[in-house]
Coordinates of C-alpha atoms in Angstrom, one line a residue:
M28 CA 15.7 18.1 11.2
K29 CA 14.7 14.9 13.1
V30 CA 11.0 12.8 12.1
L31 CA 9.2 10.5 13.9
H32 CA 7.5 7.4 11.5
L33 CA 4.5 6.5 13.1
I34 CA 2.8 3.2 12.0
S35 CA 0.9 0.0 13.6
G36 CA 4.2 -2.7 12.5
G37 CA 1.2 -5.2 12.0
E38 CA 1.8 -4.5 7.9
T39 CA 2.1 -6.7 5.6
G40 CA 1.4 -4.9 2.3
G41 CA 2.0 -1.6 0.2
S42 CA 2.1 0.6 3.1
R43 CA 4.9 -2.1 4.5
K44 CA 6.8 -1.6 1.8
H45 CA 6.6 2.1 1.3
V46 CA 7.5 3.1 5.1
I47 CA 10.6 0.9 4.4
T48 CA 11.7 2.2 1.2
L49 CA 11.1 6.0 2.0
L50 CA 13.0 5.9 5.5
E51 CA 15.8 4.0 3.7
Q52 CA 16.4 7.1 1.4
F53 CA 17.0 9.2 4.6
E54 CA 20.3 9.8 7.0
P55 CA 19.9 7.5 9.7
S56 CA 19.7 10.6 12.1
E57 CA 17.3 12.3 10.5
V58 CA 14.6 9.1 10.9
T59 CA 13.1 6.7 13.5
L60 CA 9.8 4.4 13.1
A61 CA 8.0 4.0 15.8
I62 CA 5.9 0.8 16.3
F63 CA 3.0 -0.7 18.1
Q64 CA 4.0 -4.4 17.7
E65 CA 6.5 -6.9 16.3
G66 CA 6.2 -8.2 12.8
A67 CA 7.5 -8.4 9.4
L68 CA 7.5 -4.7 9.3
A69 CA 9.9 -3.8 11.9
E70 CA 12.6 -7.8 10.8
E71 CA 13.1 -5.1 7.5
A72 CA 13.4 -2.0 8.9
R73 CA 16.0 -2.9 11.3
A74 CA 17.8 -5.2 9.2
A75 CA 18.2 -1.8 6.7
G76 CA 19.4 0.0 9.5
I77 CA 16.5 2.1 10.3
R78 CA 16.2 2.8 13.8
T79 CA 13.0 0.8 14.6
E80 CA 11.5 2.3 18.3
L81 CA 9.2 -0.1 19.8
F82 CA 6.1 0.7 22.0
A83 CA 3.9 -1.9 23.3
Q84 CA 0.2 -2.5 23.6
K85 CA -1.3 -4.3 26.1
S86 CA -4.3 -4.3 22.9
R87 CA -5.1 -1.9 20.2
Y88 CA -7.2 -0.4 22.6
D89 CA -4.0 0.4 25.3
L90 CA -3.8 3.9 25.4
S91 CA -0.9 4.1 27.9
V92 CA 1.4 3.7 24.8
L93 CA 0.0 7.3 24.1
K94 CA 1.8 9.1 27.1
R95 CA 5.3 7.3 26.6
L96 CA 5.4 8.5 22.9
A97 CA 4.7 11.9 23.9
K98 CA 7.6 11.8 26.1
F99 CA 9.7 10.2 23.7
I100 CA 8.9 12.7 21.4
Q101 CA 9.9 15.2 23.7
A102 CA 13.0 13.7 24.7
E103 CA 14.3 13.1 21.6
Q104 CA 13.0 16.7 20.1
F105 CA 11.4 15.7 16.8
D106 CA 10.8 18.5 14.7
I107 CA 7.7 16.1 13.0
L108 CA 5.1 13.5 13.2
H109 CA 4.8 11.2 10.3
S110 CA 1.5 8.8 11.1
H111 CA 0.7 6.0 8.6
G112 CA -3.0 4.4 8.6
P113 CA -5.7 5.1 10.8
R114 CA -4.7 4.3 14.4
A115 CA -1.4 5.9 14.2
N116 CA -3.7 8.9 13.0
L117 CA -6.1 8.8 15.4
F118 CA -3.0 8.8 18.5
G119 CA -1.5 11.9 16.3
I120 CA -4.0 13.2 17.5
Y121 CA -3.5 13.6 21.4
L122 CA 0.2 13.7 20.4
K123 CA -0.2 16.7 18.6
K124 CA -2.1 18.2 21.4
K125 CA 0.2 17.2 24.0
T126 CA 3.8 18.0 22.6
G127 CA 2.8 20.5 19.8
I128 CA 4.6 19.0 17.0
R129 CA 4.3 19.1 13.6
W130 CA 2.0 16.7 12.3
V131 CA 2.1 15.2 8.3
T132 CA 0.4 12.2 7.0
T133 CA 0.7 9.7 3.9
V134 CA -3.0 8.4 3.6
H135 CA -2.4 4.6 1.9
S136 CA -5.9 3.9 1.9
D137 CA -9.3 5.9 1.0
P138 CA -10.4 6.3 5.3
A139 CA -14.0 5.7 4.3
L140 CA -13.7 2.4 4.0
D141 CA -10.9 1.2 6.0
F142 CA -13.3 -0.4 8.6
V143 CA -16.0 -1.8 6.0
K144 CA -17.1 -5.0 7.3
G145 CA -16.6 -4.0 10.9
G146 CA -19.7 -3.8 12.7
V147 CA -21.0 -0.9 14.8
K148 CA -17.4 -0.8 16.2
G149 CA -16.1 0.3 12.1
T150 CA -19.3 2.9 11.9
I151 CA -17.3 4.7 14.8
F152 CA -13.9 3.6 14.0
T153 CA -14.3 5.1 11.0
K154 CA -15.6 8.4 12.4
L155 CA -12.4 8.8 14.6
S156 CA -10.6 8.7 11.5
M157 CA -12.2 10.3 9.7
Y158 CA -11.8 13.2 11.9
A159 CA -8.7 13.3 12.7
I160 CA -7.5 12.8 9.1
R161 CA -8.8 16.9 9.1
Q162 CA -6.3 18.2 12.0
M163 CA -3.2 17.7 10.4
D164 CA -0.3 19.8 9.5
H165 CA 0.0 18.2 5.7
Y166 CA -0.7 15.1 3.7
F167 CA 0.5 13.4 1.0
A168 CA -1.4 11.9 -1.8
V169 CA 0.7 9.5 -3.5
S170 CA -1.3 10.7 -6.9
D171 CA -3.1 13.5 -8.4
R172 CA -6.8 11.8 -7.6
F173 CA -5.9 11.1 -3.9
K174 CA -4.8 14.6 -3.9
Q175 CA -8.6 16.3 -5.4
N176 CA -10.2 13.1 -2.8
L177 CA -8.4 14.7 0.6
V178 CA -9.7 18.0 -0.8
S179 CA -13.2 17.2 -1.0
L180 CA -13.5 15.8 2.7
G181 CA -12.7 19.7 2.8
I182 CA -9.1 20.4 3.2
S183 CA -7.4 23.1 1.4
A184 CA -5.2 21.6 -1.4
E185 CA -2.5 23.9 -0.3
K186 CA -2.0 21.5 2.6
V187 CA -1.6 18.5 0.4
Q188 CA 0.7 17.6 -1.8
T189 CA 1.1 14.9 -4.9
V190 CA 4.0 12.7 -4.4
Y191 CA 4.4 9.3 -6.0
N192 CA 5.2 6.2 -5.0
G193 CA 8.9 4.9 -5.9
I194 CA 10.9 1.9 -5.7
Y195 CA 14.0 0.5 -6.6
F196 CA 13.9 -0.3 -10.9
T197 CA 16.5 -3.4 -11.3
E198 CA 18.1 -3.9 -14.6
E199 CA 17.0 -7.4 -14.9
P200 CA 13.8 -9.2 -13.5
A201 CA 14.0 -11.3 -10.9
E202 CA 14.7 -15.4 -10.9
S203 CA 10.7 -16.9 -11.5
A204 CA 9.8 -18.7 -8.6
L205 CA 8.8 -22.3 -9.3
L206 CA 5.1 -22.2 -9.4
H207 CA 3.0 -25.1 -8.9
V208 CA 0.9 -25.1 -12.2
P209 CA 0.6 -27.2 -15.3
D210 CA 3.3 -26.4 -17.5
H211 CA 2.3 -23.1 -20.3
A212 CA -0.3 -22.5 -18.1
F213 CA -1.3 -18.4 -18.0
V214 CA -0.4 -17.1 -15.0
I215 CA -2.1 -14.0 -13.1
A216 CA -0.8 -12.2 -10.0
M217 CA -2.9 -10.7 -7.3
V218 CA -0.9 -9.5 -4.5
A219 CA -3.3 -7.8 -2.1
R220 CA -4.6 -8.2 1.1
L221 CA -7.7 -10.6 1.7
H222 CA -9.8 -7.8 2.6
P223 CA -13.1 -6.6 1.2
I224 CA -11.8 -3.2 -0.2
K225 CA -9.5 -5.4 -2.2
G226 CA -12.3 -7.2 -4.7
H227 CA -11.3 -10.8 -4.6
E228 CA -14.9 -11.7 -5.0
I229 CA -14.9 -10.0 -8.2
V230 CA -11.9 -12.1 -9.7
F231 CA -13.7 -15.2 -8.4
D232 CA -16.9 -13.8 -10.8
A233 CA -15.0 -13.3 -13.1
L234 CA -13.2 -16.5 -13.4
R235 CA -16.4 -17.9 -13.9
Q236 CA -17.3 -16.4 -17.2
L237 CA -14.2 -18.1 -18.7
E238 CA -14.1 -20.8 -21.2
M239 CA -10.5 -21.3 -20.2
K240 CA -9.3 -20.6 -17.3
P241 CA -5.9 -18.9 -15.9
H242 CA -4.4 -19.4 -12.6
V243 CA -4.8 -16.9 -9.8
L244 CA -2.1 -16.9 -7.5
L245 CA -3.6 -14.9 -4.6
I246 CA -0.3 -13.4 -2.4
G247 CA -1.4 -12.3 0.8
D248 CA -3.1 -12.6 4.3
G249 CA -6.0 -11.0 6.2
P250 CA -9.0 -10.3 8.0
I251 CA -11.7 -12.6 5.5
E252 CA -9.1 -15.9 4.5
D253 CA -11.7 -18.4 5.4
E254 CA -14.3 -16.6 3.4
L255 CA -12.3 -16.1 0.4
R256 CA -11.6 -19.7 0.7
E257 CA -15.5 -21.0 0.8
K258 CA -16.5 -19.1 -2.0
A259 CA -13.4 -20.0 -4.2
K260 CA -14.1 -23.6 -3.6
D261 CA -15.3 -24.2 -6.9
L262 CA -12.3 -22.5 -7.9
Q263 CA -10.2 -24.1 -6.5
D264 CA -8.7 -26.2 -9.8
C265 CA -6.9 -22.8 -10.7
V266 CA -7.3 -20.2 -7.7
H267 CA -4.2 -20.6 -5.3
F268 CA -3.9 -18.7 -1.8
L269 CA 0.2 -18.7 -1.4
G270 CA -0.7 -16.5 1.9
F271 CA 2.5 -14.0 2.9
R272 CA 5.3 -14.0 1.2
K273 CA 8.5 -12.6 0.8
D274 CA 9.4 -14.1 -3.1
V275 CA 7.1 -11.9 -4.6
A276 CA 9.1 -10.8 -7.1
N277 CA 10.3 -14.2 -8.5
I278 CA 6.3 -14.7 -7.6
Y279 CA 5.7 -11.3 -11.2
A280 CA 8.4 -13.3 -12.7
A281 CA 7.3 -16.3 -13.1
S282 CA 3.9 -14.5 -13.8
D283 CA 1.9 -13.5 -17.1
V284 CA 0.1 -10.6 -15.7
A285 CA -0.6 -8.6 -12.4
L286 CA -4.3 -8.2 -11.0
L287 CA -5.5 -5.7 -9.2
A288 CA -9.1 -5.2 -8.8
S289 CA -9.2 -3.0 -5.6
Y290 CA -12.5 -0.9 -5.0
S291 CA -10.6 1.6 -3.7
E292 CA -6.6 2.3 -3.6
S293 CA -3.6 5.4 -3.5
F294 CA -1.7 4.6 -5.6
P295 CA -0.4 0.6 -5.3
L296 CA 3.1 -0.5 -4.9
A297 CA 2.5 -3.3 -5.9
L298 CA 2.0 -2.6 -9.8
L299 CA 5.2 -0.9 -9.7
E300 CA 6.7 -4.0 -8.9
A301 CA 4.8 -6.0 -11.0
A302 CA 6.2 -3.5 -13.7
N303 CA 9.7 -4.2 -12.5
E304 CA 9.8 -7.9 -13.5
R305 CA 8.7 -6.6 -17.3
I306 CA 4.3 -7.9 -17.1
P307 CA 1.5 -6.0 -18.0
L308 CA -1.4 -4.9 -16.1
I309 CA -4.7 -5.4 -14.9
S310 CA -6.3 -3.1 -12.5
T311 CA -9.5 -1.1 -11.4
D312 CA -9.7 2.3 -12.5
V313 CA -8.2 3.5 -8.6
G314 CA -5.9 5.8 -6.7
G315 CA -3.1 6.7 -10.1
V316 CA -4.1 4.0 -11.7
G317 CA -3.9 6.2 -15.4
E318 CA -0.9 7.6 -14.2
L319 CA 0.9 4.2 -14.9
I320 CA -0.7 1.8 -17.1
T321 CA -1.6 2.9 -20.9
P322 CA -5.0 0.8 -22.4
G323 CA -4.3 -1.4 -24.9
E324 CA -0.2 -0.8 -24.6
T325 CA 0.6 -1.7 -21.2
G326 CA -2.1 -3.3 -19.5
W327 CA -5.9 -3.0 -19.0
I328 CA -7.8 -0.9 -17.2
I329 CA -11.3 -1.4 -16.3
G330 CA -14.3 -0.1 -13.6
A331 CA -14.1 -1.2 -9.8
G332 CA -16.3 -3.9 -9.3
D333 CA -17.7 -4.9 -12.4
A334 CA -16.7 -9.0 -13.1
H335 CA -17.9 -8.9 -16.9
A336 CA -15.1 -6.5 -17.5
L337 CA -12.4 -7.9 -15.9
A338 CA -13.4 -11.4 -17.5
D339 CA -12.9 -9.4 -20.7
A340 CA -9.4 -7.8 -19.8
I341 CA -8.2 -11.7 -18.6
R342 CA -9.4 -13.1 -22.6
G343 CA -7.3 -9.9 -23.9
A344 CA -4.3 -10.7 -21.7
M345 CA -4.4 -14.6 -22.7
Q346 CA -4.6 -13.5 -26.5
A347 CA -1.6 -10.4 -26.3
D348 CA 2.5 -10.7 -26.8
V349 CA 2.3 -9.6 -22.7
K350 CA 6.2 -10.1 -23.0
A351 CA 6.7 -6.9 -25.6
M352 CA 3.2 -4.9 -23.3
G353 CA 5.8 -5.8 -20.3
E354 CA 8.7 -4.4 -21.6
K355 CA 7.1 -1.2 -22.5
L356 CA 6.0 -0.9 -19.3
Y357 CA 9.2 -1.0 -17.5
E358 CA 10.3 1.7 -19.8
H359 CA 7.5 4.0 -18.6
A360 CA 7.4 3.2 -14.9
S361 CA 11.5 3.3 -14.4
S362 CA 11.4 6.5 -16.0
N363 CA 8.6 8.3 -14.2
F364 CA 8.8 6.5 -10.7
S365 CA 11.4 6.0 -9.2
L366 CA 12.6 6.3 -5.2
D367 CA 14.5 9.8 -5.4
Q368 CA 11.8 11.5 -7.0
L369 CA 9.9 10.0 -3.5
H370 CA 13.1 10.9 -1.3
K371 CA 13.7 15.1 -2.8
A372 CA 9.8 15.6 -2.7
T373 CA 9.2 14.0 1.0
K374 CA 12.0 15.8 1.7
E375 CA 11.2 19.4 0.1
V376 CA 7.9 19.1 2.4
Y377 CA 9.3 18.2 5.5
V378 CA 11.8 21.4 5.3
K379 CA 9.1 23.3 4.6
I380 CA 6.5 22.3 7.5
A381 CA 9.4 22.6 9.6
S382 CA 10.1 25.9 9.0
R383 CA 7.2 26.8 10.1

């Protein structure tokens, strides 16, 4: 059985980590990664021994790549196409029709929200993305809630498999990064693309409500960085833009709490990575977060877009025994969200689909 994973290649967040860690679990002969551009994903994939093929585009609208991909699929005799992300999903429509390959996807975000603030182009691409989502043979949902979201789009529940994300859990936390914050400061790490769906503005609103402000580290880059920097000018003493970082584990290890403020997620790997570093979580009630966090014991769950609730959660965290909560979270996460379960469940679906 041979599976071709298709992704744009420019990803720097959770979908990048998900793809690499998933493919690492398979034999090299079983999986190939196809990308449209070089970047951190391709670099890490090759370093992990994953066969990675570049199908370069002159621009993201260069459709000549489709013929090359179709020839590659036929020449290599792949059994399954596994797409990740809006662009790969859109291209999958042509590839399935041209080659007849079985087509599955992991939906890493809400397709209705992928092109927020995209103007007319965003509206068009959203409609195309929603059309593509309905054309696939099978779907991986990274939480039961997300499975229900797909079913609400008219997709048969029989075609959707819930497969929880997983990571490598280590016996000891990483070495703490050196942070340029005052001694004894309460530190919150937020690993998220700088994108409207991630809720950074709500974080800023919440911080303005606090008399005692924590130091918030924003790890990630994205299309609205300049806009967010402008909106956080009055918070520059406590909000720190760190950009894309490869030492996320070390930053988590040096932090007191991890924060997710998204309006929509499937099952965020960033929170599992924080759990591995034994720090509790503050998260909006999105995706499978409720299956990871026990409120009051391993973290706090709040409503999306609720700055007042977020401010209250931060106050609670600053008064809590975060070390004890982090240890309890680690015990739960390492027992239930391993890479082994991710690999086994994914391969079972591949075998079932390929045998049809």
